[in-house]
PDB file of C-alpha atoms in Angstrom:
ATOM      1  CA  UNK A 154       0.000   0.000   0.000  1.00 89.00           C
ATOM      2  CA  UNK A 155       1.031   3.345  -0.736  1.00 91.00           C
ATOM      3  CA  UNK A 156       0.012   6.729   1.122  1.00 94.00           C
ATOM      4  CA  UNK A 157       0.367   9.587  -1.016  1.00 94.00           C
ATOM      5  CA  UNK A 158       0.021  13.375   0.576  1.00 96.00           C
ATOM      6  CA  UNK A 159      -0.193  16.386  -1.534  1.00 95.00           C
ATOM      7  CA  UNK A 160      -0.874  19.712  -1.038  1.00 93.00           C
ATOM      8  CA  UNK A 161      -3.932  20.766  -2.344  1.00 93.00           C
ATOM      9  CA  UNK A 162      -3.290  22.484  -5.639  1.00 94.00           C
ATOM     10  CA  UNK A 163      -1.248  19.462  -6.775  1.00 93.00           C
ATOM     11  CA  UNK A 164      -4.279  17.212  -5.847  1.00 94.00           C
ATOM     12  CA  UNK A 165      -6.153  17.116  -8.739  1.00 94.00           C
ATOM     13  CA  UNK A 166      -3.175  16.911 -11.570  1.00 92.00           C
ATOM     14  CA  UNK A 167      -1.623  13.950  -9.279  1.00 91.00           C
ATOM     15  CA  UNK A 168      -5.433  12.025  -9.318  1.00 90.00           C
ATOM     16  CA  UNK A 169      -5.690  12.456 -13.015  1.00 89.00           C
ATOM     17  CA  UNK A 170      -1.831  11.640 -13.696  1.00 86.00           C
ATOM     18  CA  UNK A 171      -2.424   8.340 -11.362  1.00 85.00           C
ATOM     19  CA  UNK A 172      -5.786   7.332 -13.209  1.00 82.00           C
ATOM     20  CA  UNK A 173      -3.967   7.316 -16.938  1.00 79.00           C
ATOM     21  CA  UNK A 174      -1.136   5.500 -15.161  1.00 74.00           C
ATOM     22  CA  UNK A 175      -1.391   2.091 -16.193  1.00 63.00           C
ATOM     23  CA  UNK A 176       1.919   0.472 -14.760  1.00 59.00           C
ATOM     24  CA  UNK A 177       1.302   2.169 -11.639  1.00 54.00           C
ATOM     25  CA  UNK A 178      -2.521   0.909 -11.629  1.00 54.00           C
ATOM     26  CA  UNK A 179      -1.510  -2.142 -12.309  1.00 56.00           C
ATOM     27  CA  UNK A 180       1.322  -2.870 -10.101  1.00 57.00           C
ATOM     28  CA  UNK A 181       0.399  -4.851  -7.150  1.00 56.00           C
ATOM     29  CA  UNK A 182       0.236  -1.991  -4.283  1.00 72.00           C
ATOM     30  CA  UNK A 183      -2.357   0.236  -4.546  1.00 82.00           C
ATOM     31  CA  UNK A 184      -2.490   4.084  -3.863  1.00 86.00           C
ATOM     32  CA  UNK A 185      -4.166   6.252  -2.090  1.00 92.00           C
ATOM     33  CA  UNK A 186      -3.919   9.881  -2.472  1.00 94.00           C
ATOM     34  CA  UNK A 187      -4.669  12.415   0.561  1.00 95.00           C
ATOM     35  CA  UNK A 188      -4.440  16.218   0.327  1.00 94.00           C
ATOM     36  CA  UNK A 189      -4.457  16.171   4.917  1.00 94.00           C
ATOM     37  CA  UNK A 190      -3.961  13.965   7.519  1.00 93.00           C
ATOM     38  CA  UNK A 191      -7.760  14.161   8.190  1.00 93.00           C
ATOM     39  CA  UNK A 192      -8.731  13.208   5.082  1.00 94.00           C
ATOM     40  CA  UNK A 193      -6.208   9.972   5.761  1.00 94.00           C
ATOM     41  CA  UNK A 194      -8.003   9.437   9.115  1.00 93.00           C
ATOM     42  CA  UNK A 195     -11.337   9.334   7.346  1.00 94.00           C
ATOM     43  CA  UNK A 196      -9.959   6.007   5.063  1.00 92.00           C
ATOM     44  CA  UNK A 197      -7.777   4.489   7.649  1.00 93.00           C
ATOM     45  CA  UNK A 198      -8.579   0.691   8.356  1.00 90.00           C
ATOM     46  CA  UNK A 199      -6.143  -0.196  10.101  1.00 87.00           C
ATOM     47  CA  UNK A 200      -5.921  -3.772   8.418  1.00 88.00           C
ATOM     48  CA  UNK A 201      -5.685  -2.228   4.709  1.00 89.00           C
ATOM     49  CA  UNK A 202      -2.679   0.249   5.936  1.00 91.00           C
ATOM     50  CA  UNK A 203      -0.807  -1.928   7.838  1.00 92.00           C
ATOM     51  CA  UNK A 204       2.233  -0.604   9.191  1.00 91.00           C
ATOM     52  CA  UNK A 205       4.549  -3.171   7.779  1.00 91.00           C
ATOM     53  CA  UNK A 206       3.076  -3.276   4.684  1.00 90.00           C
ATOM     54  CA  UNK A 207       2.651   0.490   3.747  1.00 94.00           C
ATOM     55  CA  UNK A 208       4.734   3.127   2.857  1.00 94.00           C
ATOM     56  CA  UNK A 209       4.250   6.758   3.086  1.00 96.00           C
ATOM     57  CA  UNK A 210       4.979   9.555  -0.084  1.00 94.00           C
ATOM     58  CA  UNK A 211       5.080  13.568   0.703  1.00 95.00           C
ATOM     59  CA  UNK A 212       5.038  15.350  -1.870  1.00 93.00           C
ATOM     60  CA  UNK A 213       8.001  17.996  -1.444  1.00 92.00           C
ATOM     61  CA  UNK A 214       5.625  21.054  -1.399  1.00 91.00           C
ATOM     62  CA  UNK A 215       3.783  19.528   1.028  1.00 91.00           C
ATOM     63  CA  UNK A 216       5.393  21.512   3.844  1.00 88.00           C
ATOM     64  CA  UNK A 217       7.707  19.956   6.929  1.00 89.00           C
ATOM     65  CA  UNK A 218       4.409  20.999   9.151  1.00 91.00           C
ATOM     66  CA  UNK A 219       2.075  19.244   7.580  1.00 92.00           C
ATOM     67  CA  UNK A 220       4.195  15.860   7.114  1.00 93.00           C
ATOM     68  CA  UNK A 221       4.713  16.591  11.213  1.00 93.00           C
ATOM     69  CA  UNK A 222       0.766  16.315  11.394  1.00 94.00           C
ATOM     70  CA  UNK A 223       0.638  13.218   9.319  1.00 95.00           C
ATOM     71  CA  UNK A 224       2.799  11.394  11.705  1.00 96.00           C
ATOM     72  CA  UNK A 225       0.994  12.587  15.252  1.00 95.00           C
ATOM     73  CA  UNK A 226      -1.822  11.107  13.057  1.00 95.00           C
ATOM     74  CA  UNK A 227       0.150   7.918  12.645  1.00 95.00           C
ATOM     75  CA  UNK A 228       0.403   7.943  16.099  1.00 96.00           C
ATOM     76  CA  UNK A 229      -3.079   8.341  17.460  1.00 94.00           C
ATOM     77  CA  UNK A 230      -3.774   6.163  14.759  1.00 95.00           C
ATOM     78  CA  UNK A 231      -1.107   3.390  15.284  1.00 95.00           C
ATOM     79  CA  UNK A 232       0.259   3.855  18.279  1.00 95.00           C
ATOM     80  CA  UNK A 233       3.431   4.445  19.722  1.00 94.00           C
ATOM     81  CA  UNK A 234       5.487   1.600  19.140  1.00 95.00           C
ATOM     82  CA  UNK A 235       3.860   1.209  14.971  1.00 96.00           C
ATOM     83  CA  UNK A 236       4.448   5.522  14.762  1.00 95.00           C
ATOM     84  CA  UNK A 237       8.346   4.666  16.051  1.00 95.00           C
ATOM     85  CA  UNK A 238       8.942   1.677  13.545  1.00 96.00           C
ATOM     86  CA  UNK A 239       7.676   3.901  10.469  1.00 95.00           C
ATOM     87  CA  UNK A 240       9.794   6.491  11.223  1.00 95.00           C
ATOM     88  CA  UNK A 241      12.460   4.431  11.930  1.00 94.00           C
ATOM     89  CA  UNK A 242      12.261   2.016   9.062  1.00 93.00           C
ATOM     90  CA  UNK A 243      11.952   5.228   6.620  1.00 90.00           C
ATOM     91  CA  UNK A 244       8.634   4.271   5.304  1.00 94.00           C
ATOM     92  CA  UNK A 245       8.378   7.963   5.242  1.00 95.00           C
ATOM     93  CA  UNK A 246       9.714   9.364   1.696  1.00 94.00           C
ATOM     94  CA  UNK A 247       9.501  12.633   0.169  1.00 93.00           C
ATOM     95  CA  UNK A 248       8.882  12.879  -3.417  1.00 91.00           C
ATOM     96  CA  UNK A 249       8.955  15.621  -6.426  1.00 90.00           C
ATOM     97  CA  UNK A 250       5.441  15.734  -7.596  1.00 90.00           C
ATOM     98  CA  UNK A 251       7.063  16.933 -10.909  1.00 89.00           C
ATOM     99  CA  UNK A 252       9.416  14.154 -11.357  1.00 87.00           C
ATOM    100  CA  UNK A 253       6.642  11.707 -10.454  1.00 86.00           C
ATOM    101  CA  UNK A 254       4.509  12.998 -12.630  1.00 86.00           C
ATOM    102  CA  UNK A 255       7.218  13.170 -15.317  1.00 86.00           C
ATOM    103  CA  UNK A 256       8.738  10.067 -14.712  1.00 81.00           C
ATOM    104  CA  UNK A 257       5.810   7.850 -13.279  1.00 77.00           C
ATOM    105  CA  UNK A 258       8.111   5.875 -11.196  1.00 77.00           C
ATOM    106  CA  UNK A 259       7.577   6.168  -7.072  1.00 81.00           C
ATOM    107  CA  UNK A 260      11.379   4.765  -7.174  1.00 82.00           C
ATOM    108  CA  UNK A 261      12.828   8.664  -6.906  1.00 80.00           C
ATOM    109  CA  UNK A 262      12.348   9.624  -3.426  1.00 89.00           C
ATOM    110  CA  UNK A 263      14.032  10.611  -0.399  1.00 90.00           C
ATOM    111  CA  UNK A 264      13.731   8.514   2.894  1.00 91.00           C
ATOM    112  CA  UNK A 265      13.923  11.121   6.031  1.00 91.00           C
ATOM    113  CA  UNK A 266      12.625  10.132   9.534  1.00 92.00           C
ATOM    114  CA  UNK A 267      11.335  12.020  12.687  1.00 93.00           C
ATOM    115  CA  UNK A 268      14.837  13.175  14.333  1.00 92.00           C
ATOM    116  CA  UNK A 269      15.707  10.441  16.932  1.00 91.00           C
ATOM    117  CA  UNK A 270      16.456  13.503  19.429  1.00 93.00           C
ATOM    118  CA  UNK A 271      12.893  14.945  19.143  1.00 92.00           C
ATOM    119  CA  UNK A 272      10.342  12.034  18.240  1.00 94.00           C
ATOM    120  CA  UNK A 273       9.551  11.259  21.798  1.00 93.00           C
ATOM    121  CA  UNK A 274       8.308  15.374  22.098  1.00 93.00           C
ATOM    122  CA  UNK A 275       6.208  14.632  18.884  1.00 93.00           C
ATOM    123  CA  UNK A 276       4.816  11.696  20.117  1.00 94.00           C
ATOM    124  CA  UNK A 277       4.186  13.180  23.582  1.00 93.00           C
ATOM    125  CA  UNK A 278       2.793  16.252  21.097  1.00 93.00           C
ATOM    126  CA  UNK A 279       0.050  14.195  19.240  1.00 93.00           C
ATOM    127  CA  UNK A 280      -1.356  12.405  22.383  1.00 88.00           C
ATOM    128  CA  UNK A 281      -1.803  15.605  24.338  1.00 82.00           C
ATOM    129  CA  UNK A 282      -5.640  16.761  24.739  1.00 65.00           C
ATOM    130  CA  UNK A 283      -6.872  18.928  22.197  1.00 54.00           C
ATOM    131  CA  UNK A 284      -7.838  22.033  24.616  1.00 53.00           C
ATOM    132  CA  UNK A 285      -9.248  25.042  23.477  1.00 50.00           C
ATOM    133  CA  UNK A 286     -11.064  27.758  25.457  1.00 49.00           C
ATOM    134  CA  UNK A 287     -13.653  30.111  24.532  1.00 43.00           C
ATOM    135  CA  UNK A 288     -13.405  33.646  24.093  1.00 43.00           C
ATOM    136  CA  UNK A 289     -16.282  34.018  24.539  1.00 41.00           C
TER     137      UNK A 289
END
C-alpha cells in the first residue's frame, strides 16, 4: 500500500496523472492519495494500511508541518510503538510531484525520519488533549 500526501493544488493533476497510469494501476500496491492527515483518518482501516506493509509519499511542497501532522496522526492512529517503527524504518519518503509525474516511477524519493532527538516530544505532542477555550 502506498500513502500519497499532496498539497492541495497538486491534488487534482496527481489524481488524473495516477488514473492514466497504467503500470502504476496495475502494479500490485495500490495508492491512495490524501491532500491532509484528516482526510487519511477518514480512510484508515487499520488492516488495509498496515504498518509493515505500507509506505508513506510527501510530496516535497507539502510543507515539513504538515508531514509533522501526518505522523501525530500515525500515532493516534497506530500507536506508539507502529508511529516509532515507520519512522524508523523510513517508510516515510519525500517525493517531487514533478518528477513523479514526469517520470511515473515512485522509485525517486528521499527517505527522512522524525529526528531520533525529538520524536519522543512529537509523540508526547500528538497524544496531548486537544484544549481550546472560549473567548467568549
Amino acid at each position: 500500500m502506498r500513502v500519497l500526501f499532496v498539497k492541495p493544488e497538486n491534488y487534482q493533476a496527481v489524481c488524473n496523472w495516477y488514473d492514466r497510469l497504467k503500470e502504476v494501476k496495475n502494479h500490485p500496491k495500490t495508492t491512495v492519495i490524501c491532500q491532509s492527515p484528516e482526510e487519511f483518518r477518514a480512510q484508515f482501516d487499520k488492516d488495509k494500511f498496515g504498518v509493515r506493509y505500507t509506505t508513506f509519499y510527501f510530496d516535497e511542497e507539502f510543507g515539513m508541518i504538515n508531514t509533522v501532522k501526518c505522523f501525530k496522526e500515525f500515532v493516534r492512529l497506530y500507536g506508539d510503538e507502529d508511529a516509532r517503527y515507520i519512522s524508523a524504518t523510513m517508510k516515510m519518503r519525500t517525493i517531487s510531484i514533478d518528477r513523479l509525474l514526469l517520470a511515473g516511477d515512485f522509485n525517486v524519493f528521499k527517505g527522512f525520519c522524525i529526528d531520533p532527538d525529538c520524536i519522543d516530544d512529537v509523540i508526547r505532542s500528538a497524544k496531548r488533549p486537544l484544549s481550546c477555550k472560549s473567548l467568549l
